[in-house]
C-alpha cells in the first residue's frame, strides 16, 4: 500500500506584508463586459487551421554535413534530404529529415549532468538517427536552405512521419504544439521555439526523444526528454544561454468568475479576466482551463467576439485566446470567457460535492504559473437551495430566491489561486487569543462511496461531524504554534473543510481541503485498514495543511525547482507542531526517524530517494528507473530535513531557537506575497547567519546548500568517548569520524552527552571536512551525574547513514 499523500500541491497567497492592514478593501466588481454578438467557433483562425493540417509536403532539399547547434545540442546531418512544411505568413515552421544523422548533447550544469548520467550512464549523450522531425519558429529553415546541395521531389514517407508525429504528440503527450507555433507567427514576431523529435535505441527497447527550446517556459527553457504511451521522463532541463529572449507571456491580475453549479454538479461559468502582457506583438494568449470545461465564446472588453483555441478534451485540450490586434508589452487586457462542463465539480452524494483536484486551480481561466502569480478575486456563485459554499477570501453578500442562492466572495489582497468547497455543512469554530478564526466544516451526509459502510459492526456511524471540534483544536493550536515560530499571517481566518477523498489533503489561502477520513475516529480508520501502513499520517495531516498557509499561501514557490520549500517546509512545521503540543518528545523524535527512513530505505525499484537527485529536481526524479513515489519522499522528507538541520545548527545554549526563529520570520516578512526561489531563501538566511555557520568566511551559506539542497551526499558518523574522573573533575577523550563523502563535503556536527541519571545535554559541535576524524581531550568539569556516553543525532540533527 503506498504512503498516503499529505499534500498534492500547495497554494500561494497574500501580497501585503504582515501583519495585515486594518479593514483592507475587498476586490471590487468591474463594469461588466456586454457581448455584442454571438461567439466565434473554436479553432477557426485560418493560420491555426493551416498549422493543424500541415505536413512536410515541400520538395526535398539535399544536405551534406550540415550542422545545426542549439543550446548544448548538436545535430549533424551527414547525408540526406529535408522536406519542409509550407510557409505560413512567410515563415516555415518545420521539416522532416530522412537520411544519415547524428545527435549529441552536452550540458554544463553539474546537476543536470548527474541527471543525464542517471539515464544514459554518461554526462553526455550520442545517438545516430535516420529520420528526424523538426518544428520551429527560429531561423532553422534558412540554415537548411543555405546548405542546399540540390533538390528532390516530395516524400510520402516524410509526410507520414509528420502526420503520425502530430497525432502522437496530441494523443500521448497531450500537447498542442501548433498552438505554441501560432504564438510566434500571428503576427510573425520571429521566435526561438525549436523542437526535435526522433527515435533513440531499438524498436522495442528504445525511446521516443523530444528536445525542445521554448523561451516562454520557466524555469527551464531547454529540455531533453523521452516518452512513450505511458511515461514522460525529463533527462535534462536548463536555461537558455541568451536570457534576453526569455519572457513569460502574461500575468493575470484580476479574476471575476461568475459560476452556476447545478445540483448534478454541472458548472456553467462566465469569467472576466484581466492580465498584463509581457512581450510586444502578443496576440495569442495561452490560459489554463480544466479540460472538461468547454468554452462557448470569448469577448474582448468592448464585447467583440474573439477567436479562441480549444481542441478535444481527451487529447490536447489547451485553451488559448487570440486577440483581434497584437498587444504591447505592459499593456493590460480584459476578456470575458463563457464555458461549461461536467467533471470539474462532481456530485458524490446527497448535498455533497467534490471540486476535482486538477480543477482547483483551473475552474476559471487562469495563468500557467498559478503558484507564483498573485491575483485579485471576486467570485459570484449560484448554488442550489440548502447548500453552503465556503471559498478563499471573505463572504461579501448572500441572497436567495426560489431558484437557489447567490453568494459573492472576494479577496482583500492578491492571491495566486482561488477555490471553494460546496456541500451541506455543520461547523465548529474557535478564535485564537489574537482573534484569528479557525472554523471546521464537515458534511452532514456521507458520500455514496462509503454510505453503505455506515453502522456496520465496529465501524460505527462514520459521521464526520463527530470530530469537528477535534479538527478545530488542531487548527487552533497549529495557527498559534506557527505564528510564534514564523510570524503572523496577513489574513484573519482559515476554513478546515471536509472533502470526500480520503487519501490526501490540500491547502489554498484561507481554505483547507482535509481528507474525509481525518474526520473519523481511530476505531473507524482501524476497521477500514487506513492506519495499517502509516498511522501517524492522521496525527500530521491537519497541522501539515495548516502550515501551508505560510508555505504556499504566505510565500509562493517560483517553480517546480522550488516546490521543496513548500512541501518540505510544511513537513518541517509538522515536526514543530508535535514538539510544541505533545507532552513528551517521543512523537517528535519518531517523526524525524520516519523522515530519515523515508529517504534511506530502498523502494521497489531498488532506489533510495536521497540518491536519485537534488531537491531542486523536484518531481522530475519520478521516472521509469526510480519509481513514482520517490519524489514525494525526497521533497517532503529531505526538504524538511534541510530546515531542521539549519534549526539545529543555529541553536545555542544561550539563545536556543531564537536565532533560527528570527531568520524564518525575516524570510516570511521579506517574501510575503511573492514567489520565492531557493536562492531567495538562501540569501534571506544568510542575513541572520550565526558567525559559526560562516565556514567560508564570506557571509554565504554556499557550503550548506551545495551539499544538502543541490547535492545528494549522505555522510556516515561514528563517535566514541572515554571518561576519567580525578578530584571530582571529569575529562573526556572523544573521537568523531565522518565518512562516505567527497573531500569537499563539510558539516558542523552537534555532540550530546548522556549521563547516568538519563539526562542528555548538548555539549558542543565539531566541524569536519571530507572523510575526516575529529579527536580531542577536554575537561567537562564537575558533573551532576557520571558521564555515560556521547551521542549524535539525539534530535535527528543531521541526515546521515
mmCIF file of N, CA, C and O in Angstrom, residues 493-579:
data_model
loop_
_atom_site.group_PDB
_atom_site.id
_atom_site.type_symbol
_atom_site.label_atom_id
_atom_site.label_comp_id
_atom_site.label_asym_id
_atom_site.label_seq_id
_atom_site.Cartn_x
_atom_site.Cartn_y
_atom_site.Cartn_z
ATOM 1 N N UNK A 493 -8.419 34.385 9.127
ATOM 2 C CA UNK A 493 -9.234 33.187 9.322
ATOM 3 C C UNK A 493 -8.749 32.077 8.405
ATOM 4 O O UNK A 493 -8.046 32.322 7.410
ATOM 5 N N UNK A 494 -9.140 30.860 8.745
ATOM 6 C CA UNK A 494 -8.919 29.712 7.874
ATOM 7 C C UNK A 494 -10.089 28.751 8.056
ATOM 8 O O UNK A 494 -10.609 28.592 9.173
ATOM 9 N N UNK A 495 -10.541 28.167 6.963
ATOM 10 C CA UNK A 495 -11.620 27.179 6.985
ATOM 11 C C UNK A 495 -11.033 25.802 6.747
ATOM 12 O O UNK A 495 -10.347 25.577 5.749
ATOM 13 N N UNK A 496 -11.273 24.877 7.659
ATOM 14 C CA UNK A 496 -10.820 23.498 7.532
ATOM 15 C C UNK A 496 -12.018 22.684 7.056
ATOM 16 O O UNK A 496 -12.939 22.417 7.829
ATOM 17 N N UNK A 497 -12.017 22.302 5.779
ATOM 18 C CA UNK A 497 -13.210 21.690 5.195
ATOM 19 C C UNK A 497 -12.982 20.227 4.849
ATOM 20 O O UNK A 497 -11.887 19.828 4.467
ATOM 21 N N UNK A 498 -14.053 19.458 4.952
ATOM 22 C CA UNK A 498 -14.001 18.038 4.611
ATOM 23 C C UNK A 498 -14.195 17.846 3.112
ATOM 24 O O UNK A 498 -15.077 18.456 2.499
ATOM 25 N N UNK A 499 -13.341 17.029 2.512
ATOM 26 C CA UNK A 499 -13.547 16.624 1.123
ATOM 27 C C UNK A 499 -13.802 15.121 1.103
ATOM 28 O O UNK A 499 -13.357 14.392 1.994
ATOM 29 N N UNK A 500 -14.493 14.643 0.082
ATOM 30 C CA UNK A 500 -14.893 13.239 0.057
ATOM 31 C C UNK A 500 -13.748 12.297 -0.287
ATOM 32 O O UNK A 500 -13.886 11.084 -0.141
ATOM 33 N N UNK A 501 -12.620 12.816 -0.753
ATOM 34 C CA UNK A 501 -11.444 11.973 -0.946
ATOM 35 C C UNK A 501 -10.798 11.694 0.400
ATOM 36 O O UNK A 501 -10.733 12.556 1.267
ATOM 37 N N UNK A 502 -10.270 10.481 0.541
ATOM 38 C CA UNK A 502 -9.696 10.064 1.823
ATOM 39 C C UNK A 502 -8.182 10.100 1.830
ATOM 40 O O UNK A 502 -7.558 10.091 2.878
ATOM 41 N N UNK A 503 -7.548 10.169 0.669
ATOM 42 C CA UNK A 503 -6.126 9.852 0.596
ATOM 43 C C UNK A 503 -5.190 11.046 0.594
ATOM 44 O O UNK A 503 -3.978 10.875 0.582
ATOM 45 N N UNK A 504 -5.696 12.269 0.579
ATOM 46 C CA UNK A 504 -4.789 13.416 0.555
ATOM 47 C C UNK A 504 -5.505 14.654 1.064
ATOM 48 O O UNK A 504 -6.721 14.710 1.169
ATOM 49 N N UNK A 505 -4.708 15.669 1.381
ATOM 50 C CA UNK A 505 -5.230 16.977 1.743
ATOM 51 C C UNK A 505 -4.633 18.019 0.827
ATOM 52 O O UNK A 505 -3.679 17.758 0.092
ATOM 53 N N UNK A 506 -5.184 19.217 0.867
ATOM 54 C CA UNK A 506 -4.712 20.296 0.004
ATOM 55 C C UNK A 506 -5.020 21.614 0.692
ATOM 56 O O UNK A 506 -6.002 21.725 1.428
ATOM 57 N N UNK A 507 -4.183 22.614 0.444
ATOM 58 C CA UNK A 507 -4.322 23.863 1.177
ATOM 59 C C UNK A 507 -4.285 25.044 0.227
ATOM 60 O O UNK A 507 -3.296 25.255 -0.465
ATOM 61 N N UNK A 508 -5.369 25.792 0.195
ATOM 62 C CA UNK A 508 -5.475 27.042 -0.548
ATOM 63 C C UNK A 508 -5.497 28.194 0.456
ATOM 64 O O UNK A 508 -5.751 27.987 1.638
ATOM 65 N N UNK A 509 -5.265 29.418 0.049
ATOM 66 C CA UNK A 509 -5.306 30.530 1.004
ATOM 67 C C UNK A 509 -6.643 30.606 1.731
ATOM 68 O O UNK A 509 -7.696 30.721 1.094
ATOM 69 N N UNK A 510 -6.583 30.494 3.029
ATOM 70 C CA UNK A 510 -7.760 30.590 3.894
ATOM 71 C C UNK A 510 -8.733 29.430 3.738
ATOM 72 O O UNK A 510 -9.822 29.437 4.313
ATOM 73 N N UNK A 511 -8.366 28.426 2.952
ATOM 74 C CA UNK A 511 -9.257 27.287 2.694
ATOM 75 C C UNK A 511 -8.434 26.005 2.622
ATOM 76 O O UNK A 511 -7.575 25.858 1.756
ATOM 77 N N UNK A 512 -8.711 25.077 3.538
ATOM 78 C CA UNK A 512 -8.003 23.803 3.578
ATOM 79 C C UNK A 512 -8.971 22.686 3.228
ATOM 80 O O UNK A 512 -10.094 22.632 3.752
ATOM 81 N N UNK A 513 -8.538 21.815 2.320
ATOM 82 C CA UNK A 513 -9.299 20.602 1.984
ATOM 83 C C UNK A 513 -8.681 19.442 2.777
ATOM 84 O O UNK A 513 -7.555 19.037 2.491
ATOM 85 N N UNK A 514 -9.413 18.915 3.748
ATOM 86 C CA UNK A 514 -8.925 17.800 4.546
ATOM 87 C C UNK A 514 -9.561 16.496 4.075
ATOM 88 O O UNK A 514 -10.729 16.477 3.667
ATOM 89 N N UNK A 515 -8.826 15.394 4.137
ATOM 90 C CA UNK A 515 -9.417 14.111 3.748
ATOM 91 C C UNK A 515 -10.571 13.738 4.665
ATOM 92 O O UNK A 515 -10.506 13.945 5.876
ATOM 93 N N UNK A 516 -11.610 13.199 4.079
ATOM 94 C CA UNK A 516 -12.792 12.790 4.835
ATOM 95 C C UNK A 516 -12.415 11.901 6.018
ATOM 96 O O UNK A 516 -12.969 12.036 7.119
ATOM 97 N N UNK A 517 -11.457 11.010 5.813
ATOM 98 C CA UNK A 517 -11.123 10.033 6.853
ATOM 99 C C UNK A 517 -10.443 10.670 8.060
ATOM 100 O O UNK A 517 -10.354 10.049 9.122
ATOM 101 N N UNK A 518 -9.950 11.918 7.914
ATOM 102 C CA UNK A 518 -9.388 12.624 9.066
ATOM 103 C C UNK A 518 -10.477 13.020 10.045
ATOM 104 O O UNK A 518 -10.184 13.355 11.196
ATOM 105 N N UNK A 519 -11.734 12.992 9.599
ATOM 106 C CA UNK A 519 -12.867 13.325 10.464
ATOM 107 C C UNK A 519 -13.460 12.075 11.126
ATOM 108 O O UNK A 519 -14.490 12.162 11.786
ATOM 109 N N UNK A 520 -12.848 10.912 10.902
ATOM 110 C CA UNK A 520 -13.289 9.697 11.567
ATOM 111 C C UNK A 520 -12.369 9.409 12.753
ATOM 112 O O UNK A 520 -11.196 9.811 12.755
ATOM 113 N N UNK A 521 -12.868 8.671 13.719
ATOM 114 C CA UNK A 521 -12.034 8.330 14.862
ATOM 115 C C UNK A 521 -11.135 7.137 14.528
ATOM 116 O O UNK A 521 -11.269 6.513 13.469
ATOM 117 N N UNK A 522 -10.232 6.819 15.420
ATOM 118 C CA UNK A 522 -9.239 5.775 15.170
ATOM 119 C C UNK A 522 -9.887 4.403 15.022
ATOM 120 O O UNK A 522 -9.365 3.541 14.306
ATOM 121 N N UNK A 523 -11.036 4.201 15.694
ATOM 122 C CA UNK A 523 -11.720 2.909 15.576
ATOM 123 C C UNK A 523 -12.189 2.665 14.146
ATOM 124 O O UNK A 523 -11.975 1.591 13.570
ATOM 125 N N UNK A 524 -12.801 3.677 13.553
ATOM 126 C CA UNK A 524 -13.275 3.551 12.181
ATOM 127 C C UNK A 524 -12.102 3.390 11.209
ATOM 128 O O UNK A 524 -12.143 2.552 10.302
ATOM 129 N N UNK A 525 -11.061 4.179 11.406
ATOM 130 C CA UNK A 525 -9.915 4.085 10.495
ATOM 131 C C UNK A 525 -9.236 2.732 10.614
ATOM 132 O O UNK A 525 -8.807 2.142 9.614
ATOM 133 N N UNK A 526 -9.129 2.244 11.823
ATOM 134 C CA UNK A 526 -8.502 0.929 12.019
ATOM 135 C C UNK A 526 -9.366 -0.168 11.380
ATOM 136 O O UNK A 526 -8.840 -1.083 10.732
ATOM 137 N N UNK A 527 -10.682 -0.076 11.543
ATOM 138 C CA UNK A 527 -11.567 -1.079 10.982
ATOM 139 C C UNK A 527 -11.512 -1.130 9.460
ATOM 140 O O UNK A 527 -11.722 -2.186 8.859
ATOM 141 N N UNK A 528 -11.186 0.004 8.845
ATOM 142 C CA UNK A 528 -11.082 0.066 7.388
ATOM 143 C C UNK A 528 -9.646 -0.121 6.900
ATOM 144 O O UNK A 528 -9.383 -0.045 5.703
ATOM 145 N N UNK A 529 -8.720 -0.369 7.828
ATOM 146 C CA UNK A 529 -7.331 -0.619 7.459
ATOM 147 C C UNK A 529 -6.577 0.619 7.018
ATOM 148 O O UNK A 529 -5.529 0.528 6.362
ATOM 149 N N UNK A 530 -7.072 1.813 7.400
ATOM 150 C CA UNK A 530 -6.456 3.051 6.935
ATOM 151 C C UNK A 530 -5.188 3.417 7.695
ATOM 152 O O UNK A 530 -4.441 4.290 7.257
ATOM 153 N N UNK A 531 -4.960 2.779 8.837
ATOM 154 C CA UNK A 531 -3.753 3.093 9.609
ATOM 155 C C UNK A 531 -2.744 1.951 9.580
ATOM 156 O O UNK A 531 -1.766 1.952 10.321
ATOM 157 N N UNK A 532 -2.967 0.978 8.715
ATOM 158 C CA UNK A 532 -2.076 -0.186 8.689
ATOM 159 C C UNK A 532 -0.675 0.184 8.220
ATOM 160 O O UNK A 532 0.319 -0.369 8.694
ATOM 161 N N UNK A 533 -0.575 1.109 7.281
ATOM 162 C CA UNK A 533 0.737 1.456 6.721
ATOM 163 C C UNK A 533 1.366 2.648 7.421
ATOM 164 O O UNK A 533 2.554 2.659 7.713
ATOM 165 N N UNK A 534 0.589 3.689 7.692
ATOM 166 C CA UNK A 534 1.153 4.927 8.213
ATOM 167 C C UNK A 534 0.160 5.571 9.158
ATOM 168 O O UNK A 534 -0.497 6.550 8.827
ATOM 169 N N UNK A 535 0.074 5.043 10.366
ATOM 170 C CA UNK A 535 -0.903 5.544 11.333
ATOM 171 C C UNK A 535 -0.630 6.988 11.723
ATOM 172 O O UNK A 535 -1.546 7.746 12.056
ATOM 173 N N UNK A 536 0.641 7.413 11.690
ATOM 174 C CA UNK A 536 0.982 8.770 12.098
ATOM 175 C C UNK A 536 0.426 9.817 11.141
ATOM 176 O O UNK A 536 0.331 10.998 11.496
ATOM 177 N N UNK A 537 0.078 9.409 9.932
ATOM 178 C CA UNK A 537 -0.478 10.345 8.944
ATOM 179 C C UNK A 537 -1.646 11.125 9.525
ATOM 180 O O UNK A 537 -1.780 12.336 9.309
ATOM 181 N N UNK A 538 -2.493 10.461 10.275
ATOM 182 C CA UNK A 538 -3.714 11.103 10.769
ATOM 183 C C UNK A 538 -3.415 12.096 11.883
ATOM 184 O O UNK A 538 -4.218 12.996 12.142
ATOM 185 N N UNK A 539 -2.276 11.974 12.543
ATOM 186 C CA UNK A 539 -1.862 12.966 13.538
ATOM 187 C C UNK A 539 -1.216 14.179 12.878
ATOM 188 O O UNK A 539 -1.081 15.225 13.510
ATOM 189 N N UNK A 540 -0.817 14.015 11.619
ATOM 190 C CA UNK A 540 0.008 15.038 10.978
ATOM 191 C C UNK A 540 -0.695 15.800 9.869
ATOM 192 O O UNK A 540 -0.274 16.909 9.507
ATOM 193 N N UNK A 541 -1.758 15.234 9.284
ATOM 194 C CA UNK A 541 -2.322 15.823 8.078
ATOM 195 C C UNK A 541 -2.862 17.233 8.336
ATOM 196 O O UNK A 541 -2.634 18.149 7.532
ATOM 197 N N UNK A 542 -3.575 17.457 9.429
ATOM 198 C CA UNK A 542 -4.141 18.794 9.665
ATOM 199 C C UNK A 542 -3.054 19.829 9.949
ATOM 200 O O UNK A 542 -3.053 20.897 9.323
ATOM 201 N N UNK A 543 -2.115 19.584 10.886
ATOM 202 C CA UNK A 543 -1.055 20.582 11.063
ATOM 203 C C UNK A 543 -0.214 20.798 9.818
ATOM 204 O O UNK A 543 0.273 21.904 9.575
ATOM 205 N N UNK A 544 -0.041 19.751 9.008
ATOM 206 C CA UNK A 544 0.700 19.915 7.755
ATOM 207 C C UNK A 544 -0.031 20.876 6.823
ATOM 208 O O UNK A 544 0.570 21.798 6.263
ATOM 209 N N UNK A 545 -1.337 20.662 6.649
ATOM 210 C CA UNK A 545 -2.092 21.510 5.736
ATOM 211 C C UNK A 545 -2.196 22.936 6.254
ATOM 212 O O UNK A 545 -2.131 23.900 5.479
ATOM 213 N N UNK A 546 -2.353 23.096 7.550
ATOM 214 C CA UNK A 546 -2.398 24.452 8.116
ATOM 215 C C UNK A 546 -1.060 25.154 7.900
ATOM 216 O O UNK A 546 -1.012 26.358 7.635
ATOM 217 N N UNK A 547 0.029 24.408 7.962
ATOM 218 C CA UNK A 547 1.352 25.008 7.729
ATOM 219 C C UNK A 547 1.471 25.598 6.334
ATOM 220 O O UNK A 547 2.223 26.556 6.110
ATOM 221 N N UNK A 548 0.720 25.060 5.385
ATOM 222 C CA UNK A 548 0.761 25.604 4.022
ATOM 223 C C UNK A 548 0.125 26.987 3.932
ATOM 224 O O UNK A 548 0.258 27.655 2.894
ATOM 225 N N UNK A 549 -0.533 27.430 4.982
ATOM 226 C CA UNK A 549 -0.972 28.822 4.985
ATOM 227 C C UNK A 549 0.245 29.758 5.021
ATOM 228 O O UNK A 549 0.153 30.906 4.571
ATOM 229 N N UNK A 550 1.359 29.268 5.524
ATOM 230 C CA UNK A 550 2.630 30.006 5.449
ATOM 231 C C UNK A 550 3.387 29.598 4.190
ATOM 232 O O UNK A 550 3.747 30.452 3.384
ATOM 233 N N UNK A 551 3.616 28.297 4.035
ATOM 234 C CA UNK A 551 4.476 27.790 2.957
ATOM 235 C C UNK A 551 3.640 27.440 1.736
ATOM 236 O O UNK A 551 3.307 26.303 1.504
ATOM 237 N N UNK A 552 3.285 28.458 1.002
ATOM 238 C CA UNK A 552 2.396 28.329 -0.135
ATOM 239 C C UNK A 552 1.429 29.481 -0.150
ATOM 240 O O UNK A 552 1.304 30.191 -1.143
ATOM 241 N N UNK A 553 0.752 29.731 0.946
ATOM 242 C CA UNK A 553 -0.242 30.797 0.974
ATOM 243 C C UNK A 553 0.361 32.147 1.345
ATOM 244 O O UNK A 553 -0.102 33.166 0.867
ATOM 245 N N UNK A 554 1.347 32.186 2.176
ATOM 246 C CA UNK A 554 2.037 33.435 2.502
ATOM 247 C C UNK A 554 3.207 33.661 1.556
ATOM 248 O O UNK A 554 3.385 34.748 1.016
ATOM 249 N N UNK A 555 4.002 32.626 1.337
ATOM 250 C CA UNK A 555 5.131 32.690 0.409
ATOM 251 C C UNK A 555 4.921 31.633 -0.656
ATOM 252 O O UNK A 555 4.745 30.454 -0.346
ATOM 253 N N UNK A 556 4.931 32.047 -1.903
ATOM 254 C CA UNK A 556 4.795 31.112 -3.001
ATOM 255 C C UNK A 556 6.139 30.526 -3.389
ATOM 256 O O UNK A 556 7.181 30.958 -2.911
ATOM 257 N N UNK A 557 6.103 29.526 -4.255
ATOM 258 C CA UNK A 557 7.351 28.995 -4.800
ATOM 259 C C UNK A 557 7.380 29.272 -6.294
ATOM 260 O O UNK A 557 6.374 29.216 -6.986
ATOM 261 N N UNK A 558 8.562 29.614 -6.783
ATOM 262 C CA UNK A 558 8.688 30.140 -8.134
ATOM 263 C C UNK A 558 8.454 29.089 -9.209
ATOM 264 O O UNK A 558 7.912 29.400 -10.262
ATOM 265 N N UNK A 559 8.881 27.854 -8.969
ATOM 266 C CA UNK A 559 8.755 26.814 -9.985
ATOM 267 C C UNK A 559 8.870 25.452 -9.325
ATOM 268 O O UNK A 559 9.050 25.345 -8.106
ATOM 269 N N UNK A 560 8.810 24.405 -10.145
ATOM 270 C CA UNK A 560 8.951 23.052 -9.608
ATOM 271 C C UNK A 560 10.278 22.874 -8.889
ATOM 272 O O UNK A 560 10.402 22.044 -7.983
ATOM 273 N N UNK A 561 11.279 23.644 -9.263
ATOM 274 C CA UNK A 561 12.598 23.533 -8.619
ATOM 275 C C UNK A 561 12.581 24.055 -7.182
ATOM 276 O O UNK A 561 13.483 23.755 -6.406
ATOM 277 N N UNK A 562 11.571 24.826 -6.851
ATOM 278 C CA UNK A 562 11.489 25.416 -5.514
ATOM 279 C C UNK A 562 10.336 24.840 -4.698
ATOM 280 O O UNK A 562 10.095 25.283 -3.581
ATOM 281 N N UNK A 563 9.644 23.846 -5.234
ATOM 282 C CA UNK A 563 8.476 23.298 -4.546
ATOM 283 C C UNK A 563 8.859 22.612 -3.239
ATOM 284 O O UNK A 563 8.033 22.499 -2.328
ATOM 285 N N UNK A 564 10.101 22.189 -3.127
ATOM 286 C CA UNK A 564 10.545 21.565 -1.873
ATOM 287 C C UNK A 564 10.372 22.528 -0.704
ATOM 288 O O UNK A 564 10.159 22.089 0.434
ATOM 289 N N UNK A 565 10.458 23.835 -0.980
ATOM 290 C CA UNK A 565 10.309 24.798 0.112
ATOM 291 C C UNK A 565 8.870 24.845 0.616
ATOM 292 O O UNK A 565 8.629 25.174 1.776
ATOM 293 N N UNK A 566 7.916 24.525 -0.229
ATOM 294 C CA UNK A 566 6.530 24.474 0.219
ATOM 295 C C UNK A 566 6.251 23.167 0.951
ATOM 296 O O UNK A 566 5.847 23.157 2.118
ATOM 297 N N UNK A 567 6.505 22.055 0.280
ATOM 298 C CA UNK A 567 6.197 20.755 0.878
ATOM 299 C C UNK A 567 7.137 20.411 2.034
ATOM 300 O O UNK A 567 6.710 19.924 3.075
ATOM 301 N N UNK A 568 8.417 20.632 1.827
ATOM 302 C CA UNK A 568 9.374 20.315 2.876
ATOM 303 C C UNK A 568 9.204 21.195 4.098
ATOM 304 O O UNK A 568 9.302 20.737 5.240
ATOM 305 N N UNK A 569 8.928 22.483 3.869
ATOM 306 C CA UNK A 569 8.748 23.403 4.993
ATOM 307 C C UNK A 569 7.483 23.057 5.778
ATOM 308 O O UNK A 569 7.457 23.158 7.000
ATOM 309 N N UNK A 570 6.414 22.671 5.070
ATOM 310 C CA UNK A 570 5.197 22.261 5.773
ATOM 311 C C UNK A 570 5.441 20.991 6.575
ATOM 312 O O UNK A 570 4.910 20.827 7.681
ATOM 313 N N UNK A 571 6.251 20.099 6.024
ATOM 314 C CA UNK A 571 6.580 18.872 6.746
ATOM 315 C C UNK A 571 7.421 19.189 7.980
ATOM 316 O O UNK A 571 7.198 18.640 9.067
ATOM 317 N N UNK A 572 8.396 20.077 7.832
ATOM 318 C CA UNK A 572 9.180 20.523 8.993
ATOM 319 C C UNK A 572 8.264 21.136 10.045
ATOM 320 O O UNK A 572 8.418 20.877 11.253
ATOM 321 N N UNK A 573 7.324 21.953 9.614
ATOM 322 C CA UNK A 573 6.403 22.612 10.544
ATOM 323 C C UNK A 573 5.602 21.593 11.338
ATOM 324 O O UNK A 573 5.286 21.825 12.512
ATOM 325 N N UNK A 574 5.262 20.481 10.701
ATOM 326 C CA UNK A 574 4.556 19.420 11.414
ATOM 327 C C UNK A 574 5.383 18.924 12.592
ATOM 328 O O UNK A 574 4.851 18.665 13.676
ATOM 329 N N UNK A 575 6.702 18.784 12.391
ATOM 330 C CA UNK A 575 7.577 18.403 13.495
ATOM 331 C C UNK A 575 7.564 19.437 14.604
ATOM 332 O O UNK A 575 7.549 19.093 15.800
ATOM 333 N N UNK A 576 7.572 20.716 14.236
ATOM 334 C CA UNK A 576 7.499 21.784 15.236
ATOM 335 C C UNK A 576 6.202 21.666 16.030
ATOM 336 O O UNK A 576 6.181 21.804 17.261
ATOM 337 N N UNK A 577 5.114 21.410 15.324
ATOM 338 C CA UNK A 577 3.811 21.258 15.983
ATOM 339 C C UNK A 577 3.849 20.120 17.005
ATOM 340 O O UNK A 577 3.371 20.268 18.135
ATOM 341 N N UNK A 578 4.416 18.977 16.617
ATOM 342 C CA UNK A 578 4.488 17.847 17.543
ATOM 343 C C UNK A 578 5.335 18.181 18.761
ATOM 344 O O UNK A 578 5.000 17.792 19.890
ATOM 345 N N UNK A 579 6.422 18.902 18.545
ATOM 346 C CA UNK A 579 7.298 19.264 19.666
ATOM 347 C C UNK A 579 6.592 20.206 20.636
ATOM 348 O O UNK A 579 6.754 20.096 21.859
#
